Tab-separated table of C-alpha atoms and ligand atoms in Angstrom:
chain	number	residue	atom	x	y	z
A	43	MET	CA	11.405	5.052	-58.987
A	44	LEU	CA	9.966	7.807	-56.758
A	45	LYS	CA	7.397	6.922	-54.038
A	46	LYS	CA	3.810	7.812	-54.844
A	47	ASN	CA	2.903	10.811	-52.647
A	48	ILE	CA	6.027	12.998	-53.301
A	49	GLY	CA	6.268	16.539	-51.917
A	50	MET	CA	5.640	19.705	-53.824
A	51	ASN	CA	9.336	20.695	-53.853
A	52	THR	CA	10.178	17.213	-55.173
A	53	ILE	CA	7.562	17.533	-57.974
A	54	CYS	CA	8.993	21.024	-58.825
A	55	THR	CA	12.497	19.735	-59.068
A	56	HIS	CA	12.140	16.303	-60.606
A	57	THR	CA	8.532	15.611	-62.161
A	58	GLY	CA	8.480	16.280	-65.833
A	59	ALA	CA	12.119	16.667	-66.285
A	60	VAL	CA	13.304	15.404	-69.738
A	61	GLU	CA	15.945	12.892	-69.115
A	62	ASP	CA	19.280	13.418	-70.989
A	63	VAL	CA	19.878	9.850	-72.145
A	64	VAL	CA	22.770	10.815	-74.455
A	65	PHE	CA	24.987	12.668	-72.061
A	66	GLY	CA	23.505	12.167	-68.655
A	67	GLY	CA	23.201	15.902	-67.959
A	68	ALA	CA	21.512	16.913	-64.844
A	69	VAL	CA	19.011	19.191	-66.460
A	70	SER	CA	16.498	18.722	-69.155
A	71	PRO	CA	17.757	18.922	-72.744
A	72	ILE	CA	15.704	21.166	-75.159
A	73	TYR	CA	14.078	19.603	-78.157
A	74	MET	CA	13.626	22.509	-80.494
A	75	SER	CA	12.816	20.360	-83.467
A	76	THR	CA	9.594	21.307	-85.354
A	77	SER	CA	10.045	18.118	-87.523
A	78	TYR	CA	9.822	14.640	-86.078
A	79	ASP	CA	10.175	11.122	-87.642
A	80	PHE	CA	6.534	10.023	-88.468
A	81	ILE	CA	7.059	6.540	-89.768
A	82	ASP	CA	5.726	4.009	-87.282
A	83	LYS	CA	5.758	6.730	-84.690
A	84	SER	CA	2.842	7.428	-82.281
A	85	PRO	CA	2.097	10.137	-81.296
A	86	LYS	CA	3.022	12.196	-84.509
A	87	ARG	CA	5.043	14.995	-82.715
A	88	TYR	CA	4.755	18.623	-83.842
A	89	PRO	CA	4.804	21.739	-81.533
A	90	ARG	CA	1.360	22.980	-82.484
A	91	TYR	CA	0.078	19.455	-81.388
A	92	PHE	CA	1.378	20.354	-77.835
A	93	ASN	CA	3.377	17.054	-77.824
A	94	THR	CA	7.078	17.890	-78.094
A	95	PRO	CA	8.959	16.129	-75.368
A	96	ASN	CA	9.475	19.370	-73.453
A	97	GLN	CA	5.801	20.347	-73.763
A	98	GLU	CA	4.435	17.016	-72.632
A	99	LEU	CA	6.810	16.612	-69.683
A	100	LEU	CA	6.170	20.254	-68.328
A	101	ALA	CA	2.406	19.543	-68.609
A	102	LYS	CA	2.945	16.566	-66.323
A	103	LYS	CA	4.770	18.723	-63.766
A	104	ILE	CA	1.993	21.248	-63.601
A	105	ALA	CA	-0.751	18.561	-63.501
A	106	ALA	CA	1.116	16.748	-60.711
A	107	LEU	CA	1.342	20.095	-58.699
A	108	GLU	CA	-2.380	20.625	-59.139
A	109	ALA	CA	-3.324	17.014	-58.481
A	110	ALA	CA	-4.864	16.700	-61.942
A	111	GLU	CA	-4.654	13.960	-64.468
A	112	ALA	CA	-3.395	16.014	-67.401
A	113	GLY	CA	-2.466	19.439	-68.759
A	114	LEU	CA	-1.603	21.652	-71.784
A	115	ILE	CA	0.929	24.473	-71.922
A	116	PHE	CA	-0.112	27.623	-73.758
A	117	SER	CA	1.671	30.630	-75.124
A	118	SER	CA	-0.025	32.970	-72.635
A	119	GLY	CA	-2.563	32.945	-69.810
A	120	MET	CA	-5.106	34.542	-72.147
A	121	ALA	CA	-4.557	31.729	-74.700
A	122	ALA	CA	-5.286	29.272	-71.963
A	123	ILE	CA	-8.398	31.163	-70.762
A	124	SER	CA	-9.882	31.725	-74.330
A	125	ASN	CA	-9.304	28.083	-75.377
A	126	VAL	CA	-10.996	26.857	-72.227
A	127	MET	CA	-13.998	29.236	-72.703
A	128	LEU	CA	-14.488	28.269	-76.319
A	129	MET	CA	-14.054	24.559	-75.582
A	130	ALA	CA	-16.761	24.706	-72.914
A	131	LEU	CA	-19.136	27.064	-74.546
A	132	LYS	CA	-20.904	26.866	-78.110
A	133	SER	CA	-23.349	29.159	-79.837
A	134	GLY	CA	-26.641	29.067	-77.763
A	135	ASP	CA	-24.796	28.329	-74.362
A	136	HIS	CA	-24.620	30.523	-71.335
A	137	ALA	CA	-21.867	31.070	-68.790
A	138	VAL	CA	-21.891	32.424	-65.146
A	139	ILE	CA	-18.892	34.422	-64.434
A	140	GLN	CA	-17.500	36.133	-61.327
A	141	ASN	CA	-17.730	39.885	-61.792
A	142	ASP	CA	-14.321	40.496	-60.266
A	143	ILE	CA	-11.743	38.926	-62.651
A	144	TYR	CA	-8.570	39.855	-64.557
A	145	GLY	CA	-9.466	42.797	-67.004
A	146	GLY	CA	-8.194	40.993	-70.046
A	147	THR	CA	-10.491	38.001	-69.358
A	148	ARG	CA	-13.503	40.354	-68.891
A	149	ASN	CA	-12.505	42.167	-72.041
A	150	PHE	CA	-12.415	38.828	-73.975
A	151	ILE	CA	-15.923	37.893	-72.791
A	152	GLU	CA	-17.437	41.372	-73.397
A	153	SER	CA	-15.807	41.875	-76.833
A	154	HIS	CA	-16.383	38.473	-78.288
A	155	PHE	CA	-18.988	36.247	-76.608
A	156	ARG	CA	-21.977	37.885	-78.253
A	157	SER	CA	-20.516	37.478	-81.773
A	158	TYR	CA	-20.127	33.665	-80.993
A	159	GLY	CA	-23.726	33.593	-79.882
A	160	ILE	CA	-22.704	32.941	-76.273
A	161	ASP	CA	-24.750	34.498	-73.512
A	162	TYR	CA	-23.207	35.271	-70.064
A	163	SER	CA	-24.142	36.693	-66.647
A	164	PHE	CA	-21.550	38.366	-64.351
A	165	THR	CA	-22.251	38.045	-60.614
A	166	LYS	CA	-21.125	40.829	-58.296
A	167	ASP	CA	-22.384	38.924	-55.295
A	168	LEU	CA	-19.737	36.143	-54.846
A	169	THR	CA	-21.817	33.761	-52.665
A	170	SER	CA	-22.502	30.293	-54.135
A	171	LYS	CA	-26.332	31.250	-53.868
A	172	ALA	CA	-25.770	34.151	-56.110
A	173	PHE	CA	-23.990	32.049	-58.748
A	174	LYS	CA	-26.948	29.572	-58.435
A	175	ASP	CA	-29.374	32.298	-58.992
A	176	CYS	CA	-27.744	33.190	-62.311
A	177	LEU	CA	-27.910	29.661	-63.735
A	178	LYS	CA	-30.060	29.131	-66.829
A	179	THR	CA	-31.165	25.929	-68.461
A	180	ASN	CA	-28.461	26.500	-71.021
A	181	THR	CA	-25.588	27.318	-68.593
A	182	LYS	CA	-22.493	25.268	-69.471
A	183	LEU	CA	-19.741	26.938	-67.533
A	184	ILE	CA	-19.224	28.555	-64.121
A	185	TYR	CA	-15.934	30.572	-64.130
A	186	ILE	CA	-14.191	31.955	-61.044
A	187	GLU	CA	-10.901	33.642	-60.121
A	188	THR	CA	-10.022	33.510	-56.462
A	189	PRO	CA	-8.211	35.487	-55.063
A	190	SER	CA	-9.342	38.020	-57.654
A	191	ASN	CA	-7.223	40.481	-59.524
A	192	PRO	CA	-6.914	43.230	-58.163
A	193	MET	CA	-9.249	43.370	-55.131
A	194	LEU	CA	-8.273	39.983	-53.674
A	195	LYS	CA	-11.921	38.962	-53.276
A	196	LEU	CA	-12.550	35.220	-52.579
A	197	VAL	CA	-15.017	32.726	-53.729
A	198	ASP	CA	-15.855	29.526	-51.833
A	199	ILE	CA	-14.268	26.994	-54.295
A	200	PHE	CA	-15.774	23.903	-52.760
A	201	ALA	CA	-19.337	25.434	-52.896
A	202	ILE	CA	-18.897	26.372	-56.514
A	203	ALA	CA	-17.582	22.835	-57.478
A	204	LYS	CA	-20.412	21.355	-55.639
A	205	LEU	CA	-23.032	23.583	-57.516
A	206	GLY	CA	-21.424	22.617	-60.823
A	207	LYS	CA	-21.487	18.963	-60.081
A	208	SER	CA	-25.093	19.047	-58.911
A	209	LYS	CA	-26.169	20.689	-62.150
A	210	GLY	CA	-23.817	18.882	-64.548
A	211	ILE	CA	-22.145	22.156	-65.386
A	212	LEU	CA	-18.318	22.499	-65.947
A	213	THR	CA	-16.525	24.693	-63.408
A	214	ALA	CA	-13.182	26.525	-64.174
A	215	ILE	CA	-10.976	28.627	-62.050
A	216	ASP	CA	-8.088	31.041	-62.699
A	217	ASN	CA	-5.622	29.979	-59.972
A	218	THR	CA	-2.834	32.413	-61.023
A	219	PHE	CA	-2.848	34.473	-57.873
A	220	ALA	CA	-2.789	31.466	-55.428
A	221	THR	CA	-0.758	28.860	-57.182
A	222	PRO	CA	-1.039	25.176	-56.273
A	223	VAL	CA	1.423	26.028	-53.436
A	224	ILE	CA	-1.555	27.741	-51.674
A	225	GLN	CA	-4.673	26.102	-53.104
A	226	LYS	CA	-5.444	23.072	-55.167
A	227	PRO	CA	-8.864	23.527	-56.636
A	228	ILE	CA	-9.040	20.075	-58.214
A	229	THR	CA	-8.944	18.575	-54.809
A	230	LEU	CA	-11.971	20.702	-53.907
A	231	GLY	CA	-13.919	19.435	-57.011
A	232	ILE	CA	-13.263	22.039	-59.593
A	233	ASP	CA	-13.073	20.607	-63.226
A	234	ILE	CA	-10.537	22.877	-64.838
A	235	VAL	CA	-7.615	24.986	-63.405
A	236	ILE	CA	-6.045	27.670	-65.450
A	237	HIS	CA	-2.890	29.599	-64.955
A	238	SER	CA	-1.181	32.654	-66.376
A	239	ALA	CA	2.251	30.895	-66.132
A	240	THR	CA	3.681	34.397	-66.983
A	241	LYS	CA	3.289	35.014	-63.199
A	242	TYR	CA	4.381	32.763	-60.371
A	243	PHE	CA	5.187	29.804	-62.465
A	244	GLY	CA	7.708	31.819	-64.468
A	245	GLY	CA	8.547	33.948	-61.454
A	246	HIS	CA	11.366	36.059	-63.014
A	247	SER	CA	9.358	38.339	-65.355
A	248	ASP	CA	10.874	36.819	-68.497
A	249	ILE	CA	8.346	34.251	-69.813
A	250	THR	CA	4.822	34.606	-71.234
A	251	ALA	CA	2.954	31.442	-70.915
A	252	GLY	CA	-0.293	29.733	-69.866
A	253	ALA	CA	-1.399	26.347	-68.492
A	254	VAL	CA	-4.556	24.342	-68.078
A	255	VAL	CA	-4.931	21.145	-66.059
A	256	SER	CA	-8.033	18.984	-65.759
A	257	SER	CA	-9.192	15.191	-66.346
A	258	GLN	CA	-7.568	13.514	-69.283
A	259	LYS	CA	-11.044	13.592	-71.068
A	260	ILE	CA	-11.416	17.402	-70.778
A	261	VAL	CA	-7.800	17.922	-71.807
A	262	ASP	CA	-8.397	15.773	-74.806
A	263	ASN	CA	-11.337	17.982	-75.735
A	264	LEU	CA	-9.357	21.066	-75.185
A	265	TRP	CA	-6.517	19.716	-77.285
A	266	ASP	CA	-8.841	19.122	-80.170
A	267	LEU	CA	-9.680	22.933	-80.277
A	268	ALA	CA	-6.218	24.242	-79.203
A	269	LYS	CA	-4.322	22.460	-81.946
A	270	ASP	CA	-6.440	24.334	-84.496
A	271	PHE	CA	-6.085	27.717	-82.757
A	272	GLY	CA	-2.428	27.173	-82.490
A	273	GLY	CA	-1.549	28.819	-79.240
A	274	ASN	CA	1.365	26.558	-78.206
A	275	LEU	CA	4.397	27.851	-76.394
A	276	SER	CA	7.799	27.687	-78.038
A	277	ASP	CA	9.978	24.949	-76.739
A	278	PHE	CA	12.688	27.360	-75.582
A	279	SER	CA	10.131	29.054	-73.292
A	280	VAL	CA	8.840	25.617	-72.118
A	281	TRP	CA	12.347	24.739	-71.074
A	282	MET	CA	12.805	28.120	-69.296
A	283	LEU	CA	9.475	27.632	-67.498
A	284	GLU	CA	10.442	24.105	-66.407
A	285	ARG	CA	13.754	25.508	-65.055
A	286	SER	CA	11.870	28.359	-63.257
A	287	MET	CA	9.345	26.119	-61.705
A	288	LYS	CA	11.903	24.255	-59.800
A	289	THR	CA	11.841	27.021	-57.293
A	290	LEU	CA	8.163	27.743	-57.349
A	291	VAL	CA	7.365	26.626	-53.773
A	292	ILE	CA	10.393	28.367	-52.070
A	293	ARG	CA	9.700	31.532	-54.050
A	294	VAL	CA	5.927	31.757	-53.332
A	295	LYS	CA	6.539	31.011	-49.629
A	296	ALA	CA	9.165	33.641	-49.313
A	297	GLN	CA	7.007	36.157	-51.132
A	298	GLN	CA	3.930	35.406	-49.026
A	299	LYS	CA	5.995	35.719	-45.844
A	300	ASN	CA	6.925	39.228	-46.907
A	301	ALA	CA	3.385	39.979	-48.078
A	302	LYS	CA	1.795	39.222	-44.687
A	303	LYS	CA	4.368	41.597	-42.944
A	304	LEU	CA	3.786	44.324	-45.589
A	305	ALA	CA	0.026	44.015	-45.350
A	306	SER	CA	0.221	44.536	-41.530
A	307	PHE	CA	2.532	47.438	-41.962
A	308	LEU	CA	0.363	49.116	-44.573
A	309	GLU	CA	-2.812	48.559	-42.556
A	310	LYS	CA	-1.424	50.451	-39.678
A	311	HIS	CA	0.132	53.319	-41.753
A	312	PRO	CA	-1.675	56.774	-41.530
A	313	ALA	CA	-1.411	57.396	-45.423
A	314	VAL	CA	-3.269	54.171	-46.162
A	315	ALA	CA	-7.089	54.273	-46.370
A	316	ALA	CA	-7.572	50.454	-46.919
A	317	VAL	CA	-5.596	47.241	-47.464
A	318	TYR	CA	-7.082	44.201	-49.264
A	319	TYR	CA	-5.238	41.005	-48.277
A	320	PRO	CA	-6.940	37.706	-47.341
A	321	GLY	CA	-4.519	37.247	-44.569
A	322	LEU	CA	-5.760	40.264	-42.611
A	323	LYS	CA	-8.550	39.747	-40.006
A	324	SER	CA	-10.239	42.837	-41.658
A	325	HIS	CA	-10.655	40.933	-44.940
A	326	PRO	CA	-14.301	39.997	-45.326
A	327	ASN	CA	-13.436	36.421	-46.394
A	328	HIS	CA	-10.602	35.897	-43.896
A	329	ASP	CA	-12.291	32.802	-42.366
A	330	LEU	CA	-12.867	31.314	-45.908
A	331	ALA	CA	-9.220	31.932	-46.735
A	332	LYS	CA	-8.317	29.928	-43.660
A	333	THR	CA	-10.260	26.948	-44.859
A	334	GLN	CA	-9.387	26.857	-48.557
A	335	MET	CA	-5.858	28.389	-48.718
A	336	ARG	CA	-2.558	27.291	-47.103
A	337	GLY	CA	-1.252	30.815	-46.480
A	338	TYR	CA	-2.681	33.887	-48.085
A	339	GLY	CA	-0.466	34.483	-51.016
A	340	ALA	CA	1.821	37.409	-51.992
A	341	MET	CA	-0.550	39.704	-53.827
A	342	LEU	CA	-2.309	42.622	-52.001
A	343	SER	CA	-3.843	45.911	-52.921
A	344	PHE	CA	-4.158	49.116	-50.956
A	345	GLU	CA	-5.632	52.575	-51.244
A	346	LEU	CA	-3.794	55.820	-50.433
A	347	TYR	CA	-5.636	58.813	-49.014
A	348	GLU	CA	-6.187	61.561	-51.575
A	349	ASN	CA	-3.316	63.730	-50.225
A	350	TYR	CA	-0.913	61.072	-51.471
A	351	PRO	CA	-1.221	61.239	-55.344
A	352	VAL	CA	-0.684	57.734	-56.577
A	353	LEU	CA	1.384	58.470	-59.722
A	354	SER	CA	3.791	60.748	-57.790
A	355	PHE	CA	4.013	57.958	-55.171
A	356	LEU	CA	4.858	55.383	-57.751
A	357	ASN	CA	7.424	57.669	-59.380
A	358	SER	CA	9.113	58.178	-55.990
A	359	LEU	CA	9.781	54.554	-55.348
A	360	ASN	CA	13.463	53.533	-55.646
A	361	LEU	CA	13.462	49.845	-55.187
A	362	ILE	CA	9.917	48.630	-55.892
A	363	LYS	CA	9.313	48.826	-59.590
A	364	PRO	CA	6.177	50.591	-60.867
A	365	SER	CA	5.777	48.109	-63.732
A	366	MET	CA	3.129	45.925	-65.257
A	367	SER	CA	2.585	42.244	-64.585
A	368	LEU	CA	3.147	40.531	-61.317
A	369	ALA	CA	4.616	37.717	-59.353
A	370	GLY	CA	8.239	38.022	-60.244
A	371	VAL	CA	10.923	37.811	-57.401
A	372	GLU	CA	11.195	41.584	-57.626
A	373	SER	CA	8.406	43.718	-55.976
A	374	THR	CA	6.185	45.636	-58.378
A	375	MET	CA	3.298	48.094	-57.935
A	376	ILE	CA	0.728	49.232	-60.471
A	377	MET	CA	-2.442	51.270	-60.661
A	378	PRO	CA	-5.040	48.685	-62.012
A	379	SER	CA	-7.313	51.559	-63.321
A	380	LYS	CA	-4.471	52.490	-65.803
A	381	THR	CA	-3.082	49.057	-66.556
A	382	SER	CA	-4.653	45.569	-65.941
A	383	HIS	CA	-8.201	46.890	-65.883
A	384	ALA	CA	-7.757	49.949	-68.126
A	385	LEU	CA	-10.257	48.616	-70.760
A	386	LEU	CA	-13.088	48.468	-68.165
A	387	SER	CA	-15.773	51.216	-68.294
A	388	LYS	CA	-15.948	53.753	-65.427
A	389	THR	CA	-19.132	51.962	-64.204
A	390	ASP	CA	-17.410	48.594	-64.094
A	391	LEU	CA	-14.314	49.992	-62.382
A	392	LYS	CA	-16.573	51.396	-59.730
A	393	ALA	CA	-18.601	48.177	-59.328
A	394	GLN	CA	-15.353	46.281	-58.715
A	395	GLY	CA	-14.113	48.959	-56.309
A	396	ILE	CA	-11.100	49.922	-58.366
A	397	SER	CA	-10.441	53.659	-57.774
A	398	ASP	CA	-7.611	55.823	-58.977
A	399	GLN	CA	-6.142	55.643	-55.455
A	400	LEU	CA	-5.805	51.890	-55.605
A	401	ILE	CA	-2.368	50.267	-55.959
A	402	ARG	CA	-1.900	46.670	-56.562
A	403	PHE	CA	1.323	45.320	-54.786
A	404	SER	CA	3.003	42.139	-56.000
A	405	VAL	CA	5.348	41.402	-53.157
A	406	GLY	CA	8.809	39.963	-54.008
A	407	ILE	CA	11.561	38.309	-52.177
A	408	GLU	CA	13.598	41.485	-51.203
A	409	SER	CA	14.330	42.114	-47.534
A	410	LYS	CA	11.269	43.221	-45.829
A	411	LYS	CA	12.984	46.165	-44.095
A	412	ASP	CA	14.040	47.574	-47.605
A	413	LEU	CA	10.590	47.342	-48.924
A	414	ILE	CA	9.169	49.176	-45.885
A	415	TYR	CA	11.928	51.863	-46.202
A	416	ASP	CA	11.172	52.384	-49.917
A	417	ILE	CA	7.421	52.886	-49.241
A	418	GLU	CA	8.014	55.221	-46.397
A	419	GLN	CA	10.366	57.451	-48.279
A	420	ALA	CA	8.112	57.531	-51.393
A	421	LEU	CA	5.064	58.553	-49.200
A	422	ASN	CA	7.111	61.327	-47.593
A	423	VAL	CA	8.205	62.675	-51.048
A	424	CYS	CA	4.715	62.655	-52.642
A	425	LYS	CA	2.617	63.935	-49.692
A	426	LYS	CA	0.728	67.059	-50.567
B	762	PLP	C1	-5.208	36.581	-62.823
B	762	PLP	C2	-4.743	36.663	-64.234
B	762	PLP	N1	-5.146	35.762	-65.185
B	762	PLP	C3	-4.837	35.759	-66.482
B	762	PLP	C4	-3.927	36.734	-66.889
B	762	PLP	C5	-3.506	36.840	-68.258
B	762	PLP	O1	-2.213	36.197	-68.480
B	762	PLP	P1	-1.295	36.564	-69.669
B	762	PLP	O2	-0.800	37.943	-69.544
B	762	PLP	O3	-0.172	35.515	-69.443
B	762	PLP	O4	-2.031	36.204	-70.873
B	762	PLP	C6	-3.372	37.643	-65.975
B	762	PLP	C7	-2.395	38.656	-66.475
B	762	PLP	O5	-2.080	39.662	-65.770
B	762	PLP	C8	-3.891	37.753	-64.635
B	762	PLP	O6	-3.414	38.585	-63.809
């Protein structure tokens, strides 16, 4: 029996492991069965009901890491996000949403909310007062993403949770960039925490998954919708994710240590016009970061001056991969205007500050000096 307040690394390694009662193996067996005995059995198990042994136990691990009561594992981050939004919002309802969010989330809202009869307001001003000013009598959800993708903007999590509670409105956060290693929004009063588990939870760029944690009551409501939409993750991927999450804390800590060094290096570099990283004193929300984050994460963005063409820079990298997605142990860089946010209009891109000179840098675990060397040599090659 483990003591009550166990550490994050212990949760990662042990909580939610499936015990191998037959052979006593040290790692979880995989239950790939899609067919379970139903006679006198409760619950009735079926993968789309999110209740196979591997699914249930991994949800416990993620809930424990986020200090939540319960959770569900989805087939992708977008499956998690869309299920949460459609659980919280019905025809005639209104949502207040942070303007700076992952492009896919924004595309989901802009492409589908109106056809479901759901109204929404994006707020560019990220103060809690601005969120409050957007509220309507029919507002049922406040949705934030902090740090945001790709500009690393921050929202005061505690203030948003307080606003939601004072008005009886559900609050949800996309905690993908931070992970529970860096911030635990449930402890600050947020109702629902969402992850693209494709990112740090998976950590090796080989799993697409999503996760939602919250109170048991909210997770039960979510389950009611999710089992009908059918966005569960296959048990093999669930098993891979449980294995990957054993190293979550040590990976994120190593990546963020590198990111802090790389952000300072880039900020001083003459080719770099701006660096966006909450750990830098120059970041407008650096003080807020110190209060709500433990560390500053491993994602940063930077802008090159015009005489360093971005595509040519990315093509000249030898070690850092110019590839989509983020948060793997290997460093990657992308142009958000051509990838994660490509579906946004020119006006929206401008409003979020996403220029064609902007590069999003997902810092990996490689040796810091090798990353710096790679950036230096690529800048030398691409300079006009
Ligand atoms: C912050 C954030 N949230 C959600 C998603 C969507 O996750 P997925 O690609 O797993 O559906 C992404 C994907 O890049 C993301 O960066």
